[in-house]
mmCIF file of C-alpha atoms in Angstrom:
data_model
loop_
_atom_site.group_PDB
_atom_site.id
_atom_site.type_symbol
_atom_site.label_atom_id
_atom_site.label_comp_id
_atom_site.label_asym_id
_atom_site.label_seq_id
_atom_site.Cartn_x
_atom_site.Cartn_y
_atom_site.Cartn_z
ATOM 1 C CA UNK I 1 107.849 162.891 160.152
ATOM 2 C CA UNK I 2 107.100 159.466 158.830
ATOM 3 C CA UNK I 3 107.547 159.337 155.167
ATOM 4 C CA UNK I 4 105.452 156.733 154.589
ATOM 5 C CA UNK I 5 101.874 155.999 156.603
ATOM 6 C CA UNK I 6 99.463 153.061 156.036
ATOM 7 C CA UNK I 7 95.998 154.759 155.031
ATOM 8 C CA UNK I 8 92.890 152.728 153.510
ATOM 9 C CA UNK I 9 94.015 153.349 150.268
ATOM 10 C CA UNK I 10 97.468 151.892 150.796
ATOM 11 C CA UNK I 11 101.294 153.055 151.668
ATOM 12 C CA UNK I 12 101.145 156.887 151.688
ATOM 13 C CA UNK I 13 103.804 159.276 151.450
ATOM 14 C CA UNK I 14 102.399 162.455 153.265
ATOM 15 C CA UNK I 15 105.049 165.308 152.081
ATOM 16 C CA UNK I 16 104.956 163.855 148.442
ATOM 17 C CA UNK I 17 101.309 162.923 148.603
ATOM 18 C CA UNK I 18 101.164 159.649 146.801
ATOM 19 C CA UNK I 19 100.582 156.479 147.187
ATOM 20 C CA UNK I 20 103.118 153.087 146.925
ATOM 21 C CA UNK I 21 101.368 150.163 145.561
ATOM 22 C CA UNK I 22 98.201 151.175 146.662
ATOM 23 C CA UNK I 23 95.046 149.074 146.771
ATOM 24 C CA UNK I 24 92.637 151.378 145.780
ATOM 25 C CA UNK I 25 92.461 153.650 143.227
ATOM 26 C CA UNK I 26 94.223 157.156 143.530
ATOM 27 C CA UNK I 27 95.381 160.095 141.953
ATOM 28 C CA UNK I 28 98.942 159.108 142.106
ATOM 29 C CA UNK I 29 100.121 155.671 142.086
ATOM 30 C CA UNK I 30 103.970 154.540 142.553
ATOM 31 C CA UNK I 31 104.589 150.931 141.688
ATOM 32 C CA UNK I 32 107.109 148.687 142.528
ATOM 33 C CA UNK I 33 106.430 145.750 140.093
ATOM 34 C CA UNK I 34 103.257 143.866 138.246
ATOM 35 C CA UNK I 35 101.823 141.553 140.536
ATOM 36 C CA UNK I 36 98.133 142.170 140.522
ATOM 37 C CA UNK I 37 98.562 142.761 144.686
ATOM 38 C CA UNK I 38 100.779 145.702 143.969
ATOM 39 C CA UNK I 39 99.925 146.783 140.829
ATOM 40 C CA UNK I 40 95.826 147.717 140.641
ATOM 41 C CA UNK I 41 94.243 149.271 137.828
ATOM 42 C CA UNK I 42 91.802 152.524 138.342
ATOM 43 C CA UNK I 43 94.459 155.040 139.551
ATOM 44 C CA UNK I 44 94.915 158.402 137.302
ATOM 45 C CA UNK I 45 98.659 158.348 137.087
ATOM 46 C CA UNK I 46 100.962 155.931 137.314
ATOM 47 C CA UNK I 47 104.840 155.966 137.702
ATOM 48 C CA UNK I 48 107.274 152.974 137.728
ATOM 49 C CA UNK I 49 110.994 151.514 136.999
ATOM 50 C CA UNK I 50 111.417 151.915 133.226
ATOM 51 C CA UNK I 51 111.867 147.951 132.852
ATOM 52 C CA UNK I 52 108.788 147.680 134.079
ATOM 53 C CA UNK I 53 106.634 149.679 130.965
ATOM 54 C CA UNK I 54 105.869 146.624 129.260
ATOM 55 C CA UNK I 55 104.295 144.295 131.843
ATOM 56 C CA UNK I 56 101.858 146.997 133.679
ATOM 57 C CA UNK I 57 100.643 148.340 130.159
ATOM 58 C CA UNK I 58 100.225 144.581 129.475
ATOM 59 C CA UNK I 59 98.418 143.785 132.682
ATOM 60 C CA UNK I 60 96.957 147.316 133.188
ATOM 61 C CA UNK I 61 96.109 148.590 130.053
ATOM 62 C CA UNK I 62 98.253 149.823 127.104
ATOM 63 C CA UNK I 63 96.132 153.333 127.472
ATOM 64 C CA UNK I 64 97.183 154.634 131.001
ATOM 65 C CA UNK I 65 98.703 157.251 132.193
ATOM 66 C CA UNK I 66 102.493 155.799 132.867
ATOM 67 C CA UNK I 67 106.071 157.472 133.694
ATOM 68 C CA UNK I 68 108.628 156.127 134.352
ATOM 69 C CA UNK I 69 112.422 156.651 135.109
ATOM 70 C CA UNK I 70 115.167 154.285 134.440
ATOM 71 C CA UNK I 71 116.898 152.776 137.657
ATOM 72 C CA UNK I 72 118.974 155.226 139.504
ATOM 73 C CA UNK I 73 117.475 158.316 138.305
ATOM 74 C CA UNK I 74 115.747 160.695 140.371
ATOM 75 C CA UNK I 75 112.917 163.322 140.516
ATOM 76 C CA UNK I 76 111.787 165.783 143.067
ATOM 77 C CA UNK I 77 108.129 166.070 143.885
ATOM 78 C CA UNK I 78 106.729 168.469 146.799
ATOM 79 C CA UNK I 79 110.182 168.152 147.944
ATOM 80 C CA UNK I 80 110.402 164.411 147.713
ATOM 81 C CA UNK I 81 113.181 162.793 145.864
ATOM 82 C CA UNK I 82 111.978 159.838 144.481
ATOM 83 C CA UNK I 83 114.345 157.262 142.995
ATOM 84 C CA UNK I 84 113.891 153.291 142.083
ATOM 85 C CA UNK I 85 116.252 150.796 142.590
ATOM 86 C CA UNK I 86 116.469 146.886 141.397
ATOM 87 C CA UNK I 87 114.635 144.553 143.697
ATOM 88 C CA UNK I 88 115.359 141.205 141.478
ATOM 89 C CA UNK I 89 112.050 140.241 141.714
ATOM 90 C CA UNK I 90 110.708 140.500 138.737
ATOM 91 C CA UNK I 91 110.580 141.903 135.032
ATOM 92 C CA UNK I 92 110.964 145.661 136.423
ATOM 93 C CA UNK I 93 110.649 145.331 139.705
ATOM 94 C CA UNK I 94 111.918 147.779 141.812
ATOM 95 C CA UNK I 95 112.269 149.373 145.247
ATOM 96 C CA UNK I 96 111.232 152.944 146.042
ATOM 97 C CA UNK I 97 113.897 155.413 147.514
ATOM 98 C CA UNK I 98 112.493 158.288 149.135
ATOM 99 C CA UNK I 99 114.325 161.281 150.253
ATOM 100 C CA UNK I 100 113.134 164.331 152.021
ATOM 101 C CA UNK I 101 114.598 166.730 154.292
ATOM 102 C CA UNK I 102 117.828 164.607 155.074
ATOM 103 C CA UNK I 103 115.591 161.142 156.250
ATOM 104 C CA UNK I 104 115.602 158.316 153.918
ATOM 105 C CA UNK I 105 113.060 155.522 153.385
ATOM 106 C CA UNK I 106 113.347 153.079 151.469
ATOM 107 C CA UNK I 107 110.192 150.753 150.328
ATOM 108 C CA UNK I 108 111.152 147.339 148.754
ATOM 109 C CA UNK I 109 107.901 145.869 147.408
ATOM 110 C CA UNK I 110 108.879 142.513 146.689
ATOM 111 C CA UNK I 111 112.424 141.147 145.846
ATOM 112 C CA UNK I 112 115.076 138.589 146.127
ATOM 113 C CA UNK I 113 118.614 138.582 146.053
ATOM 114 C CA UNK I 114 119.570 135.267 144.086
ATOM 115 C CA UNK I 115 120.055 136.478 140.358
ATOM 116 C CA UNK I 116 118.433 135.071 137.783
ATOM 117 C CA UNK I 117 118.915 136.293 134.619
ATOM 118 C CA UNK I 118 115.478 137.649 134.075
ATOM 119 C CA UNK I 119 115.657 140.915 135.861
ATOM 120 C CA UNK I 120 118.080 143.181 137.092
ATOM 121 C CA UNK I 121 119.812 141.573 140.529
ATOM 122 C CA UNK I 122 118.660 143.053 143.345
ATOM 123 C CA UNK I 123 120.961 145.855 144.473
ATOM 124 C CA UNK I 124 120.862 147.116 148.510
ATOM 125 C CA UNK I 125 120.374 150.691 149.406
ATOM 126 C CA UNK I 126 121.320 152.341 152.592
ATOM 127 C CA UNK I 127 118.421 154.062 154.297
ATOM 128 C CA UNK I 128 116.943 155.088 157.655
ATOM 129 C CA UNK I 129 113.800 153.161 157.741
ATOM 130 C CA UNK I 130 113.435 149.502 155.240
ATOM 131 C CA UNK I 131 110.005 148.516 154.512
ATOM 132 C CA UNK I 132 110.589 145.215 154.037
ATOM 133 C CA UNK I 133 108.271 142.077 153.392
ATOM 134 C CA UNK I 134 108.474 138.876 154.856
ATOM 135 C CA UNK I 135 106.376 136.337 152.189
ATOM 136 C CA UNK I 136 109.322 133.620 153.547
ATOM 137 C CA UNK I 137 109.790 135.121 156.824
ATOM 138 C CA UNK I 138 110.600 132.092 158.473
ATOM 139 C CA UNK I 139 113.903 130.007 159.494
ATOM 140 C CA UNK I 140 112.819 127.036 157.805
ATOM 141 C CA UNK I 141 113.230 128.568 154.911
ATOM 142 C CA UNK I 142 116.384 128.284 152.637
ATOM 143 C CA UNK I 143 116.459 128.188 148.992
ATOM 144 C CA UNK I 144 118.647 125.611 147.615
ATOM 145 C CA UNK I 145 121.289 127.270 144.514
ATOM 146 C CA UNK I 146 118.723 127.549 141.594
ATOM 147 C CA UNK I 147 120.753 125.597 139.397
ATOM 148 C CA UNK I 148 120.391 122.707 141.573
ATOM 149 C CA UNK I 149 116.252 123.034 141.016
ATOM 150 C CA UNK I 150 116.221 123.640 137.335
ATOM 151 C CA UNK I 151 118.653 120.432 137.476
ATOM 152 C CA UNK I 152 115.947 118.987 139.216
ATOM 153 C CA UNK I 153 113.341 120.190 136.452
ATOM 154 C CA UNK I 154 115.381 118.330 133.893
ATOM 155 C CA UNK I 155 116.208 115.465 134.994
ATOM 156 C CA UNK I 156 112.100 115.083 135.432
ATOM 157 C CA UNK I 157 111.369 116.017 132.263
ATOM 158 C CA UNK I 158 113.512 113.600 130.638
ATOM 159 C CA UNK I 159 112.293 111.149 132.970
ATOM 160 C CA UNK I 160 108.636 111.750 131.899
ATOM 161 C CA UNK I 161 109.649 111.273 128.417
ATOM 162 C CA UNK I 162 111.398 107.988 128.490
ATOM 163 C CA UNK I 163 108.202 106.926 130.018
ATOM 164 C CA UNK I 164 105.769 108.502 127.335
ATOM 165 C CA UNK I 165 104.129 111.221 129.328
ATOM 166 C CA UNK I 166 103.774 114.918 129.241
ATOM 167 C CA UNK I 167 105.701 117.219 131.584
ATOM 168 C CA UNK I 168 102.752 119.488 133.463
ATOM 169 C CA UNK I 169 104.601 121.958 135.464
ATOM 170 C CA UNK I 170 102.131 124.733 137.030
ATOM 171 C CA UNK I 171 103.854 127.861 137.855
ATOM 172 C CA UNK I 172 102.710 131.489 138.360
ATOM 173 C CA UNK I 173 102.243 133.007 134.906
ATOM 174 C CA UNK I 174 104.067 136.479 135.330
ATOM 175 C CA UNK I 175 107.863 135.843 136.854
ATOM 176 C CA UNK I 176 108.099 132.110 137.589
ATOM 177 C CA UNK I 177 107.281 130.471 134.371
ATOM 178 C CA UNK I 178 109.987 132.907 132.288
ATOM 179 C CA UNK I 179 112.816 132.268 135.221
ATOM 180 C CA UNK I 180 111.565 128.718 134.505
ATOM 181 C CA UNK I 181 112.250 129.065 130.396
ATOM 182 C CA UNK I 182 115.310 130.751 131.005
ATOM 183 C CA UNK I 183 116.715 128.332 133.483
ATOM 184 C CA UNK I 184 115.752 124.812 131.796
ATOM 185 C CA UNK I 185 118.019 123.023 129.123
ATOM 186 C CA UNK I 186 115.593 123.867 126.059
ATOM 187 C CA UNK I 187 117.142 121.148 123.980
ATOM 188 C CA UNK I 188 115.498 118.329 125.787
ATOM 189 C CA UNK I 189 112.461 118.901 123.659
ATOM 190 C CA UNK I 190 109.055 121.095 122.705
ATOM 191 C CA UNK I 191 108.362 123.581 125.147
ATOM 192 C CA UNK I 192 104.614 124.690 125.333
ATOM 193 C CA UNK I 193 102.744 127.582 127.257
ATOM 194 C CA UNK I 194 99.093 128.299 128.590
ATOM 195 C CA UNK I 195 97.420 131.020 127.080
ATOM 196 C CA UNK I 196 97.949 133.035 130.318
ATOM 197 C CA UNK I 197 101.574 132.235 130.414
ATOM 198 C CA UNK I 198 102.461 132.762 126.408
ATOM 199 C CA UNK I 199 101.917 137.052 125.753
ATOM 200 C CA UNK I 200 104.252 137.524 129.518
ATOM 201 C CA UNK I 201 106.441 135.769 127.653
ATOM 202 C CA UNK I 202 106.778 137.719 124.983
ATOM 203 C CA UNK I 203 107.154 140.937 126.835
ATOM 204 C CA UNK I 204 109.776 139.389 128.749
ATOM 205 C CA UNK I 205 111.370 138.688 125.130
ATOM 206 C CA UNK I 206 110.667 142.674 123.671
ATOM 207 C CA UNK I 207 112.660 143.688 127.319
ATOM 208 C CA UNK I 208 115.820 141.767 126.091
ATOM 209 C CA UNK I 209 115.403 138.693 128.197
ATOM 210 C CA UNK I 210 116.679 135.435 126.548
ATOM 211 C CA UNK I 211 114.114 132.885 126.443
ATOM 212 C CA UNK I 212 113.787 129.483 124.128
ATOM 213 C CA UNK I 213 111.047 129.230 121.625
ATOM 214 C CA UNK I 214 107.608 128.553 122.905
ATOM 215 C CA UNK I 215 104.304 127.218 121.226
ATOM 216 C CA UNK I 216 100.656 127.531 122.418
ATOM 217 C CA UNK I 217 99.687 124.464 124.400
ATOM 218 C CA UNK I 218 95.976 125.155 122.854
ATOM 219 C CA UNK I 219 97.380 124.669 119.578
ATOM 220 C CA UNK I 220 98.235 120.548 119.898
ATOM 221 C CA UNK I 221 95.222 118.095 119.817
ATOM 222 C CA UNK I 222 95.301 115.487 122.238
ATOM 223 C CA UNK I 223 96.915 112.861 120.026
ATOM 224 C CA UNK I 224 100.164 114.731 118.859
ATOM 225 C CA UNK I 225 102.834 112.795 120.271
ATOM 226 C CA UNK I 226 104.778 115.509 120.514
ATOM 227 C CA UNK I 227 103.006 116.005 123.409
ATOM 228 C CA UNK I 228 104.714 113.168 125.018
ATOM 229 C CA UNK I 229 108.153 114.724 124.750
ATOM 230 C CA UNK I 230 107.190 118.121 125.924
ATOM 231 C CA UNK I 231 107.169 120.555 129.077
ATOM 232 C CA UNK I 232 104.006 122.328 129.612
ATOM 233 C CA UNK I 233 103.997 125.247 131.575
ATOM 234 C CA UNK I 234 100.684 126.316 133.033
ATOM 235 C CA UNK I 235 98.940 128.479 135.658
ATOM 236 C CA UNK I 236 98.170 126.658 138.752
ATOM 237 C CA UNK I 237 94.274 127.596 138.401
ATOM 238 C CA UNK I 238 94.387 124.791 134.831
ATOM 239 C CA UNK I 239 95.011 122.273 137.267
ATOM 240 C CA UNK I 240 91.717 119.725 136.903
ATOM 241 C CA UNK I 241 90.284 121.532 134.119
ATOM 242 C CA UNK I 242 89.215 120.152 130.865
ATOM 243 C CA UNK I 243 92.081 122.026 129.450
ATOM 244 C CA UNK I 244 94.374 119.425 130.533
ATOM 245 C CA UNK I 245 92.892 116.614 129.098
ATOM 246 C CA UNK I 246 94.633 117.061 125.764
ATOM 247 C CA UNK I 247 97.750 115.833 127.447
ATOM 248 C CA UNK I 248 96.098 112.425 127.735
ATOM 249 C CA UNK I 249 98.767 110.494 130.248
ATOM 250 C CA UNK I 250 100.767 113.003 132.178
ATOM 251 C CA UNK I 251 103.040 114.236 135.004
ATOM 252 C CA UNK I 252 102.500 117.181 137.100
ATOM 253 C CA UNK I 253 104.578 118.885 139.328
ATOM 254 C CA UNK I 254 104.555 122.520 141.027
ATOM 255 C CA UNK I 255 107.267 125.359 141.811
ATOM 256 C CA UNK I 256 106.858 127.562 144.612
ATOM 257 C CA UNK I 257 108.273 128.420 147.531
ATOM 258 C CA UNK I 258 105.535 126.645 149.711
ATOM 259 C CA UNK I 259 106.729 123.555 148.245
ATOM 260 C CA UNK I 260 108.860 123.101 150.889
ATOM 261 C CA UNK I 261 106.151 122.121 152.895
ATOM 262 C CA UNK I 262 104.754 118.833 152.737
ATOM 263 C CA UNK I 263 100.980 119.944 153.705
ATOM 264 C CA UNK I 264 100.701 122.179 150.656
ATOM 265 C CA UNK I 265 102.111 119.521 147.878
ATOM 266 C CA UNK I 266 99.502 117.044 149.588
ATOM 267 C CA UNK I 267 96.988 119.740 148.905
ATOM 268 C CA UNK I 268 97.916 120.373 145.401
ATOM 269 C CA UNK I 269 97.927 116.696 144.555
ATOM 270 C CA UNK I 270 100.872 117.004 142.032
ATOM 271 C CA UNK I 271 103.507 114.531 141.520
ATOM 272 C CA UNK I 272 106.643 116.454 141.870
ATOM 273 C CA UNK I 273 107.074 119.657 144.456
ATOM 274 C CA UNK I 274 109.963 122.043 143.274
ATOM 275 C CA UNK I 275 110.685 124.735 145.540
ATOM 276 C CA UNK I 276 111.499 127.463 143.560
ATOM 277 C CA UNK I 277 110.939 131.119 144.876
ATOM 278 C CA UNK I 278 110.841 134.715 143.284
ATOM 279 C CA UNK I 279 111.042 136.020 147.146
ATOM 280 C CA UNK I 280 113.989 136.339 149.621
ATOM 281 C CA UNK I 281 114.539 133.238 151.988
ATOM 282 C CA UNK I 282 115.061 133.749 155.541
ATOM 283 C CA UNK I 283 118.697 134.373 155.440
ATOM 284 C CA UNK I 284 118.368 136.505 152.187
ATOM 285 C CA UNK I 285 115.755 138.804 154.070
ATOM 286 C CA UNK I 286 118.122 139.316 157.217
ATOM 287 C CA UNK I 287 121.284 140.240 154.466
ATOM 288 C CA UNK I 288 118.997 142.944 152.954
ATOM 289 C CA UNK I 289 118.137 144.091 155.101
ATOM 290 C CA UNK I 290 121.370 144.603 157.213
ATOM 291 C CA UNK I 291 122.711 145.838 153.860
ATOM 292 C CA UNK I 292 120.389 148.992 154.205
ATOM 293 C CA UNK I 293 122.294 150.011 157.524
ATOM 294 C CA UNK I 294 118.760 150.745 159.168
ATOM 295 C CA UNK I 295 117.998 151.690 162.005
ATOM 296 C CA UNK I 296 114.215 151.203 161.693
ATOM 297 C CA UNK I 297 112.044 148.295 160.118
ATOM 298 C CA UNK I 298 108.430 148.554 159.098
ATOM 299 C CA UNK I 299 107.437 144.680 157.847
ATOM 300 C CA UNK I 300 104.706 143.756 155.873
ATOM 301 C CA UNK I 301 103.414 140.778 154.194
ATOM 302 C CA UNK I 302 104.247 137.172 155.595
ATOM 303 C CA UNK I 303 105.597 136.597 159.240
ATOM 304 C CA UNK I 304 105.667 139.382 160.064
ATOM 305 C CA UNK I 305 105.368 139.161 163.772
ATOM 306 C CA UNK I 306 108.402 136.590 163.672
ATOM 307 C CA UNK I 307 110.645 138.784 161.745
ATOM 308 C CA UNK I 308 110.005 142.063 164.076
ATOM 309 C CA UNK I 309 110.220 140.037 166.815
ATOM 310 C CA UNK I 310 113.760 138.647 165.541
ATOM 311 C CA UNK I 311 114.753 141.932 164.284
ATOM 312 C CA UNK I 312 114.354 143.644 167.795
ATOM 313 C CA UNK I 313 116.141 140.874 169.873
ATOM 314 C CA UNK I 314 118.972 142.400 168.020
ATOM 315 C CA UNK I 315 118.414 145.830 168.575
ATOM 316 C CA UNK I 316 116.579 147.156 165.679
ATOM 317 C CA UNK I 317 113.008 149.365 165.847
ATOM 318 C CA UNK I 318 110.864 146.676 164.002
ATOM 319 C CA UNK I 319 107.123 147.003 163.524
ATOM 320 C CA UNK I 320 104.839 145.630 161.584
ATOM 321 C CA UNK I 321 103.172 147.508 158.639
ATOM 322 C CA UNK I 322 99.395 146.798 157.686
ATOM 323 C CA UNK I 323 99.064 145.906 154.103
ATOM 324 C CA UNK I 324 96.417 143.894 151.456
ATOM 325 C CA UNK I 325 99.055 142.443 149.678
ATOM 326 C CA UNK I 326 98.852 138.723 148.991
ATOM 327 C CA UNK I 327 100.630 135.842 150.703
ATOM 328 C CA UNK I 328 99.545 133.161 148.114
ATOM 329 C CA UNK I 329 98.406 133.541 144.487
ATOM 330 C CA UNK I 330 95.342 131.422 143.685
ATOM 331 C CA UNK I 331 94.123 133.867 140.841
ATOM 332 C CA UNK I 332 95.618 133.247 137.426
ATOM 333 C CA UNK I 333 93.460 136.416 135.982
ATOM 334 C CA UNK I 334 96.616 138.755 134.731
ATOM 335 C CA UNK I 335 94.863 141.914 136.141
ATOM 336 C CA UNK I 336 94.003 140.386 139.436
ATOM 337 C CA UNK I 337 96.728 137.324 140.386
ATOM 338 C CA UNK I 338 98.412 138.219 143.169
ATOM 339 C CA UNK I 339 101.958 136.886 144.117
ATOM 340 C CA UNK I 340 104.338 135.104 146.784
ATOM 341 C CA UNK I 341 105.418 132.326 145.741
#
C-alpha cells in the first residue's frame, strides 16, 4: 500500500486518512512549514512541528485548531506513526515521517541542508520511499558558502552608503529576510523592515532566534538621512510602488535562488542579484536524498522530470508526484505568498 496518494485535495495518507500540505481545505491537515503553498487556511484541524506554532497562528489565524509535537516525537493515528523531523527550511519547518505496518515514508516539504542559524539544520531520515522536491532541481545550480553572500551583502551596503544612497534589498518576507538579519554585520548601520517583513520578524525573535534591532521603514519620511545609511528590507511585490519613494536616491538589489540566472535579474530590473536560497541546490538534493537510503522517489515541485530521470539512470524507482505547490513567489500577501526561492 502506498502511504501517501495525490488526490484533488492534496498529498493523502490513506491508512491515517489525512492530508500533507494540502491545497484545499480538509478535516485533517499535516503541515510541514508556513509558506502560503503548503500551509492554507480553511482546514478543521491542524497539526505541525512545535517550532512552527508561532508562524502558522501568525499567518493562519491565532484561533485555529493547532497540535503540535516537538521534533522527534511520535503519535499513532489509525495505526500510523506520525513523527516530524527538521527540514532547515524554515522557522519550523519540518519533514513528515510516516510509519505503518513496517513501510516507511518519509515527506520532506521543503528544506535545505546548509545551516543557518534560523532554524533547526536539516537532519536526514532513513526511509523506504522520499518525497522529495526539486524547486533547484537542476545541475547548474550550486550555492556558493552563505558567508561568502552575506559578505557580498555588506560590502554593498557600505558601498551604497559612501555614495549617499539607501540599501533596497527585496527578499521574501517569511524565511529570507530573517536569514538575511541574522547573517548581515548589523553594525554597519540602521536596519529597516516593510510592514510585511517587520511582525515575521518578531516571531522569529519570541522562537529564540537572534536577530539585530529593526525599525519600520513606514516610520522615516523621505528626508531623514538616516535613510542614506540604511538597509531596507522589503517584499519583492514594493518594488515600483509609491512606497519606495521615501528612499529618494537608492540601490536595489534581490536574493533568490533564481538570481543565478541572468534572464530573471534583467526582468527584475534591480541593481545587484544575490543568489541566496532557502532550498537545496542540486548537489544538496542528491545528498538527501541518498542519506534516506531509499529505494523509491516520488518528486514534486521544480524539475522534476530531470531529477527522476537522473535518479533512475542510477537505479532508483523515481516518479514524479503531482502537486500545486509554487515554484516562484510573486505574492507578498502573508496568507497567500507562496515560496521557492
Amino acid at each position: 500500500m502506498d502511504l501517501v496518494i495525490a488526490r484533488p485535495e492534496g498529498l493523502y495518507c490513506p491508512p491515517g486518512d489525512f492530508y500533507i500540505d494540502p491545497w484545499r481545505p480538509v478535516e485533517r491537515a499535516v503541515i510541514t512549514h508556513g509558506h502560503g503553498d503548503h500551509a492554507r487556511g480553511g482546514s478543521v484541524r491542524y497539526l505541525a512541528a512545535a517550532p512552527g506554532e508561532g508562524i502558522l497562528r501568525a499567518r493562519l489565524g491565532a484561533d485555529i485548531d493547532l497540535q503540535t509535537l516537538p521534533y522527534g516525537a511520535s503519535l499513532d493515528h489509525h495505526g500510523v506513526r506520525l513523527s516530524f523531523h527538521p527540514a532547515g527550511h524554515v522557522l519550523g519547518s519540518a519533514q513528515v515521517r510516516l510509519e505503518y505496518q513496517g513501510e516507511v515514508w518519509v515527506a520532506s516539504g521543503d528544506y535545505k541542508v546548509e545551516a543557518d542559524g534560523t532554524c533547526t539544520p536539516f537532519e536526514p531520515v532513513r526511509c523506504h520511499t522520499f518525497i522529495t522536491e526539486s524547486t533547484f532541481g537542476l545541475p547548474i545550480y550550486r550555492w556558493q558558502p552563505q558567508a561568502e553572500i552575506f559578505a557580498g551583502i555588506d560590502a554593498w551596503w557600505r558601498q551604497n552608503q559612501a555614495e549617499g544612497r539607501a540599501s533596497v534589498l527585496f527578499c521574501y518576507a517569511f524565511g529570507k529576510a530573517q536569514r538575511i538579519l541574522h547573517g548581515i554585520d548589523a553594525s554597519i548601520g540602521p536596519i529597516l523592515a516593510h510592514g510585511s517583513v517587520e511582525p515575521l520578524n518578531q516571531v522569529y525573535r519570541e522562537g529564540g532566534v537572534r536577530l539585530p534591532a529593526t525599525q519600520y521603514a513606514g516610520d522615516f519620511k523621505k528626508a531623514d538621512p538616516a535613510l542614506r545609511q540604511a538597509l531596507i528590507l522589503a517584499p519583492p511585490s514594493a518594488g515600483g510602488s509609491t512606497w519606495m519613494r521615501r528612499f529618494g536616491e537608492y540601490s536595489d538589489a534581490f536574493a533568490s535562488g533564481w538570481m543565478m540566472l541572468r534572464g530573471t535579474r534583467r526582468r527584475r530590473g534591480v541593481d545587484r542579484g544575490f543568489v541566496l536560497s532557502d532550498h537545496a541546490d542540486w548537489p544538496g538534493l542528491l545528498w538527501a536524498i541518498e542519506q534516506t537510503g531509499a529505494e523509491r522517489v516520488m518528486v514534486t515541485h521544480g524539475s522534476v522530470n530531470v531529477l527522476v530521470r537522473y535518479l533512475r539512470e542510477r537505479g532508483l524507482d523515481a516518479q514524479g508526484f503531482a502537486t500545486e505547490y509554487g515554484d516562484d513567489e510573486e505574492s507578498e500577501d502573508p496568507k497567500q505568498e507562496v515560496d521557492a526561492g
